[in-house]
Amino acid sequence: MKEIFERRSVRKFLPTPVEDAKIEALLRAGMAAPSAGNQQPWEFYVVRDKRVLQTLSHISPYAGCAAKAPAAIVVCSRDENLRFPAFIGLDLSACVENILIEAVYQGLGAVWLGVTPYKAREANVRRAIMLPQGYTAFAIVSFGYANDNKDGRGGEDRYDASRVHYV
């Protein structure tokens, strides 16, 4: 539970590279997410190339932090041969959340940068990472070692009893 409550959106990173073992841990956490009918629709593109990170930083007004991140994971969906395609967004959201929580556990900072449902963002990511047909970009998770600035919310108790209803 500690990592859930400590998670925050981190947009400022140290230039320190992230170790391969930590990146693999993020990917393993993503792949451990639940999915409808166990369809596991995810595909991952790990980006370390500074030129590609710079390009990804321009896909939306909120993605600028990708330019200075040591790495990013582009979370994508397979578009064919899925039992429950209507649930792809739910499956991938759970996957991204697992990655974000694992980043905290690994001592990293991370931020979820939305791609879907914006077609222009999807097309720009496709070009940036040369995503083949049959896959669709869903989100970018920029990550690295956070700088000392607490630039995102997190760590506070957000429980609001007024939003809980018992039936």
PDB file of C-alpha atoms in Angstrom:
ATOM      1  CA  MET A   1       0.000   0.000   0.000  1.00  0.00           C
ATOM      2  CA  LYS A   2       2.935   2.324   0.656  1.00  0.00           C
ATOM      3  CA  GLU A   3       3.743   2.706  -3.057  1.00  0.00           C
ATOM      4  CA  ILE A   4       0.099   3.388  -3.929  1.00  0.00           C
ATOM      5  CA  PHE A   5      -0.053   6.293  -1.492  1.00  0.00           C
ATOM      6  CA  GLU A   6       3.393   7.636  -2.400  1.00  0.00           C
ATOM      7  CA  ARG A   7       2.778   7.608  -6.149  1.00  0.00           C
ATOM      8  CA  ARG A   8       2.714  11.027  -7.772  1.00  0.00           C
ATOM      9  CA  SER A   9       3.173  12.395 -11.259  1.00  0.00           C
ATOM     10  CA  VAL A  10       6.861  13.212 -11.676  1.00  0.00           C
ATOM     11  CA  ARG A  11       7.790  15.421 -14.613  1.00  0.00           C
ATOM     12  CA  LYS A  12      11.360  16.413 -13.716  1.00  0.00           C
ATOM     13  CA  PHE A  13      14.128  13.866 -13.842  1.00  0.00           C
ATOM     14  CA  LEU A  14      17.815  13.593 -13.140  1.00  0.00           C
ATOM     15  CA  PRO A  15      19.910  12.699 -16.214  1.00  0.00           C
ATOM     16  CA  THR A  16      20.938   9.407 -14.555  1.00  0.00           C
ATOM     17  CA  PRO A  17      20.213   6.389 -16.787  1.00  0.00           C
ATOM     18  CA  VAL A  18      17.785   3.798 -15.448  1.00  0.00           C
ATOM     19  CA  GLU A  19      19.168   0.303 -15.012  1.00  0.00           C
ATOM     20  CA  ASP A  20      17.918  -2.466 -17.294  1.00  0.00           C
ATOM     21  CA  ALA A  21      16.755  -4.524 -14.301  1.00  0.00           C
ATOM     22  CA  LYS A  22      14.504  -1.686 -13.139  1.00  0.00           C
ATOM     23  CA  ILE A  23      13.041  -1.270 -16.610  1.00  0.00           C
ATOM     24  CA  GLU A  24      12.342  -4.991 -16.745  1.00  0.00           C
ATOM     25  CA  ALA A  25      10.637  -4.734 -13.340  1.00  0.00           C
ATOM     26  CA  LEU A  26       8.361  -1.987 -14.718  1.00  0.00           C
ATOM     27  CA  LEU A  27       7.484  -4.153 -17.708  1.00  0.00           C
ATOM     28  CA  ARG A  28       6.838  -7.211 -15.530  1.00  0.00           C
ATOM     29  CA  ALA A  29       4.531  -5.138 -13.335  1.00  0.00           C
ATOM     30  CA  GLY A  30       2.635  -3.933 -16.395  1.00  0.00           C
ATOM     31  CA  MET A  31       2.238  -7.472 -17.687  1.00  0.00           C
ATOM     32  CA  ALA A  32       0.929  -8.601 -14.288  1.00  0.00           C
ATOM     33  CA  ALA A  33      -2.165  -6.412 -14.679  1.00  0.00           C
ATOM     34  CA  PRO A  34      -5.584  -8.012 -14.968  1.00  0.00           C
ATOM     35  CA  SER A  35      -7.193  -8.056 -18.392  1.00  0.00           C
ATOM     36  CA  ALA A  36     -10.590  -9.070 -19.728  1.00  0.00           C
ATOM     37  CA  GLY A  37     -10.598 -12.785 -20.424  1.00  0.00           C
ATOM     38  CA  ASN A  38      -6.849 -12.737 -19.775  1.00  0.00           C
ATOM     39  CA  GLN A  39      -6.405 -11.309 -23.287  1.00  0.00           C
ATOM     40  CA  GLN A  40      -3.258  -9.367 -22.329  1.00  0.00           C
ATOM     41  CA  PRO A  41      -3.549  -6.879 -25.211  1.00  0.00           C
ATOM     42  CA  TRP A  42      -0.339  -5.009 -24.404  1.00  0.00           C
ATOM     43  CA  GLU A  43       2.835  -4.421 -26.348  1.00  0.00           C
ATOM     44  CA  PHE A  44       5.633  -2.199 -25.033  1.00  0.00           C
ATOM     45  CA  TYR A  45       8.210   0.014 -26.699  1.00  0.00           C
ATOM     46  CA  VAL A  46      11.042   1.112 -24.409  1.00  0.00           C
ATOM     47  CA  VAL A  47      12.479   4.412 -25.613  1.00  0.00           C
ATOM     48  CA  ARG A  48      15.924   5.639 -24.572  1.00  0.00           C
ATOM     49  CA  ASP A  49      16.904   7.436 -27.762  1.00  0.00           C
ATOM     50  CA  LYS A  50      17.018  11.179 -26.958  1.00  0.00           C
ATOM     51  CA  ARG A  51      15.796  12.153 -30.433  1.00  0.00           C
ATOM     52  CA  VAL A  52      12.748   9.918 -30.096  1.00  0.00           C
ATOM     53  CA  LEU A  53      12.065  11.181 -26.553  1.00  0.00           C
ATOM     54  CA  GLN A  54      12.261  14.734 -27.923  1.00  0.00           C
ATOM     55  CA  THR A  55       9.752  13.846 -30.647  1.00  0.00           C
ATOM     56  CA  LEU A  56       7.420  12.215 -28.126  1.00  0.00           C
ATOM     57  CA  SER A  57       7.589  15.363 -26.000  1.00  0.00           C
ATOM     58  CA  HIS A  58       5.670  17.187 -28.727  1.00  0.00           C
ATOM     59  CA  ILE A  59       2.715  14.786 -29.066  1.00  0.00           C
ATOM     60  CA  SER A  60       0.574  16.826 -26.671  1.00  0.00           C
ATOM     61  CA  PRO A  61       0.722  20.056 -24.678  1.00  0.00           C
ATOM     62  CA  TYR A  62       1.386  17.943 -21.568  1.00  0.00           C
ATOM     63  CA  ALA A  63       4.187  15.696 -22.820  1.00  0.00           C
ATOM     64  CA  GLY A  64       7.095  18.138 -22.666  1.00  0.00           C
ATOM     65  CA  CYS A  65       8.672  16.290 -19.748  1.00  0.00           C
ATOM     66  CA  ALA A  66       9.454  13.330 -22.024  1.00  0.00           C
ATOM     67  CA  ALA A  67      12.284  15.328 -23.617  1.00  0.00           C
ATOM     68  CA  LYS A  68      14.361  15.274 -20.440  1.00  0.00           C
ATOM     69  CA  ALA A  69      13.379  11.843 -19.170  1.00  0.00           C
ATOM     70  CA  PRO A  70      16.087   9.178 -19.339  1.00  0.00           C
ATOM     71  CA  ALA A  71      13.519   6.751 -20.738  1.00  0.00           C
ATOM     72  CA  ALA A  72       9.888   6.137 -21.534  1.00  0.00           C
ATOM     73  CA  ILE A  73       7.660   3.163 -22.157  1.00  0.00           C
ATOM     74  CA  VAL A  74       5.092   3.487 -24.905  1.00  0.00           C
ATOM     75  CA  VAL A  75       2.231   1.207 -23.936  1.00  0.00           C
ATOM     76  CA  CYS A  76       0.388  -0.051 -27.010  1.00  0.00           C
ATOM     77  CA  SER A  77      -2.432  -2.424 -27.805  1.00  0.00           C
ATOM     78  CA  ARG A  78      -2.575  -5.239 -30.288  1.00  0.00           C
ATOM     79  CA  ASP A  79      -5.584  -4.562 -32.471  1.00  0.00           C
ATOM     80  CA  GLU A  80      -6.436  -8.043 -33.713  1.00  0.00           C
ATOM     81  CA  ASN A  81      -7.332 -11.477 -32.362  1.00  0.00           C
ATOM     82  CA  LEU A  82      -8.634 -10.183 -29.040  1.00  0.00           C
ATOM     83  CA  ARG A  83     -11.569 -11.838 -27.293  1.00  0.00           C
ATOM     84  CA  PHE A  84     -12.846  -8.599 -25.738  1.00  0.00           C
ATOM     85  CA  PRO A  85     -11.619  -5.616 -27.769  1.00  0.00           C
ATOM     86  CA  ALA A  86     -14.060  -3.248 -26.046  1.00  0.00           C
ATOM     87  CA  PHE A  87     -12.052  -3.689 -22.838  1.00  0.00           C
ATOM     88  CA  ILE A  88      -8.625  -2.744 -24.236  1.00  0.00           C
ATOM     89  CA  GLY A  89      -8.719   0.681 -22.579  1.00  0.00           C
ATOM     90  CA  LEU A  90      -9.512  -0.836 -19.205  1.00  0.00           C
ATOM     91  CA  ASP A  91      -6.826  -3.492 -19.574  1.00  0.00           C
ATOM     92  CA  LEU A  92      -4.172  -0.985 -20.573  1.00  0.00           C
ATOM     93  CA  SER A  93      -5.169   1.456 -17.835  1.00  0.00           C
ATOM     94  CA  ALA A  94      -4.584  -1.258 -15.241  1.00  0.00           C
ATOM     95  CA  CYS A  95      -1.263  -2.038 -16.931  1.00  0.00           C
ATOM     96  CA  VAL A  96      -0.114   1.593 -16.825  1.00  0.00           C
ATOM     97  CA  GLU A  97      -1.139   1.962 -13.180  1.00  0.00           C
ATOM     98  CA  ASN A  98       0.922  -1.120 -12.291  1.00  0.00           C
ATOM     99  CA  ILE A  99       3.925   0.426 -14.045  1.00  0.00           C
ATOM    100  CA  LEU A 100       3.475   3.676 -12.117  1.00  0.00           C
ATOM    101  CA  ILE A 101       3.268   1.883  -8.779  1.00  0.00           C
ATOM    102  CA  GLU A 102       6.294  -0.290  -9.570  1.00  0.00           C
ATOM    103  CA  ALA A 103       8.238   2.863 -10.473  1.00  0.00           C
ATOM    104  CA  VAL A 104       7.745   4.085  -6.896  1.00  0.00           C
ATOM    105  CA  TYR A 105       8.875   0.710  -5.549  1.00  0.00           C
ATOM    106  CA  GLN A 106      12.012   0.913  -7.728  1.00  0.00           C
ATOM    107  CA  GLY A 107      12.836   4.406  -6.416  1.00  0.00           C
ATOM    108  CA  LEU A 108      11.867   6.063  -9.699  1.00  0.00           C
ATOM    109  CA  GLY A 109       9.512   8.844 -10.645  1.00  0.00           C
ATOM    110  CA  ALA A 110       7.076   8.489 -13.523  1.00  0.00           C
ATOM    111  CA  VAL A 111       4.177  10.195 -15.231  1.00  0.00           C
ATOM    112  CA  TRP A 112       1.333   8.893 -17.402  1.00  0.00           C
ATOM    113  CA  LEU A 113       1.089  10.850 -20.662  1.00  0.00           C
ATOM    114  CA  GLY A 114      -2.188  10.163 -22.432  1.00  0.00           C
ATOM    115  CA  VAL A 115      -2.231   9.265 -26.111  1.00  0.00           C
ATOM    116  CA  THR A 116      -5.566   7.503 -26.721  1.00  0.00           C
ATOM    117  CA  PRO A 117      -8.263   8.561 -27.675  1.00  0.00           C
ATOM    118  CA  TYR A 118      -6.636  11.364 -29.688  1.00  0.00           C
ATOM    119  CA  LYS A 119      -6.029  10.146 -33.241  1.00  0.00           C
ATOM    120  CA  ALA A 120      -3.428  12.839 -33.971  1.00  0.00           C
ATOM    121  CA  ARG A 121      -1.417  11.814 -30.896  1.00  0.00           C
ATOM    122  CA  GLU A 122      -1.677   8.157 -31.900  1.00  0.00           C
ATOM    123  CA  ALA A 123      -0.418   8.996 -35.406  1.00  0.00           C
ATOM    124  CA  ASN A 124       2.461  11.096 -34.069  1.00  0.00           C
ATOM    125  CA  VAL A 125       3.570   8.338 -31.697  1.00  0.00           C
ATOM    126  CA  ARG A 126       3.270   5.794 -34.513  1.00  0.00           C
ATOM    127  CA  ARG A 127       5.670   7.860 -36.620  1.00  0.00           C
ATOM    128  CA  ALA A 128       8.050   8.555 -33.734  1.00  0.00           C
ATOM    129  CA  ILE A 129       8.585   4.915 -32.769  1.00  0.00           C
ATOM    130  CA  MET A 130       7.821   3.395 -36.184  1.00  0.00           C
ATOM    131  CA  LEU A 131       4.900   1.462 -34.719  1.00  0.00           C
ATOM    132  CA  PRO A 132       3.766  -1.237 -37.144  1.00  0.00           C
ATOM    133  CA  GLN A 133       0.207  -1.638 -38.325  1.00  0.00           C
ATOM    134  CA  GLY A 134      -1.859  -3.792 -36.012  1.00  0.00           C
ATOM    135  CA  TYR A 135      -0.772  -1.872 -32.912  1.00  0.00           C
ATOM    136  CA  THR A 136      -2.160   1.335 -31.420  1.00  0.00           C
ATOM    137  CA  ALA A 137      -0.333   3.630 -29.005  1.00  0.00           C
ATOM    138  CA  PHE A 138      -2.281   4.022 -25.770  1.00  0.00           C
ATOM    139  CA  ALA A 139      -0.024   5.956 -23.392  1.00  0.00           C
ATOM    140  CA  ILE A 140       3.529   7.022 -22.735  1.00  0.00           C
ATOM    141  CA  VAL A 141       5.058   6.548 -19.307  1.00  0.00           C
ATOM    142  CA  SER A 142       8.084   8.836 -18.937  1.00  0.00           C
ATOM    143  CA  PHE A 143      10.294   7.796 -16.054  1.00  0.00           C
ATOM    144  CA  GLY A 144      13.629   8.186 -14.365  1.00  0.00           C
ATOM    145  CA  TYR A 145      15.126   9.235 -11.081  1.00  0.00           C
ATOM    146  CA  ALA A 146      13.087  12.175  -9.811  1.00  0.00           C
ATOM    147  CA  ASN A 147      14.841  15.406  -9.044  1.00  0.00           C
ATOM    148  CA  ASP A 148      14.492  16.803  -5.525  1.00  0.00           C
ATOM    149  CA  ASN A 149      11.519  18.986  -6.441  1.00  0.00           C
ATOM    150  CA  LYS A 150       8.151  17.579  -5.457  1.00  0.00           C
ATOM    151  CA  ASP A 151       6.512  18.571  -8.729  1.00  0.00           C
ATOM    152  CA  GLY A 152       3.411  16.414  -8.478  1.00  0.00           C
ATOM    153  CA  ARG A 153       0.678  15.592  -6.028  1.00  0.00           C
ATOM    154  CA  GLY A 154       0.986  12.498  -3.969  1.00  0.00           C
ATOM    155  CA  GLY A 155       1.609  11.302  -0.494  1.00  0.00           C
ATOM    156  CA  GLU A 156      -1.544  12.842   0.886  1.00  0.00           C
ATOM    157  CA  ASP A 157      -4.644  11.000   1.965  1.00  0.00           C
ATOM    158  CA  ARG A 158      -7.291  11.642  -0.687  1.00  0.00           C
ATOM    159  CA  TYR A 159     -10.016   9.614   1.000  1.00  0.00           C
ATOM    160  CA  ASP A 160     -13.326  11.483   0.852  1.00  0.00           C
ATOM    161  CA  ALA A 161     -16.144   9.799   2.772  1.00  0.00           C
ATOM    162  CA  SER A 162     -18.716  11.968   0.961  1.00  0.00           C
ATOM    163  CA  ARG A 163     -17.954  10.023  -2.234  1.00  0.00           C
ATOM    164  CA  VAL A 164     -18.701   6.661  -0.687  1.00  0.00           C
ATOM    165  CA  HIS A 165     -22.244   5.304  -0.954  1.00  0.00           C
ATOM    166  CA  TYR A 166     -23.488   2.071   0.530  1.00  0.00           C
ATOM    167  CA  VAL A 167     -26.411   0.274  -1.088  1.00  0.00           C
TER     168      VAL A 167
END
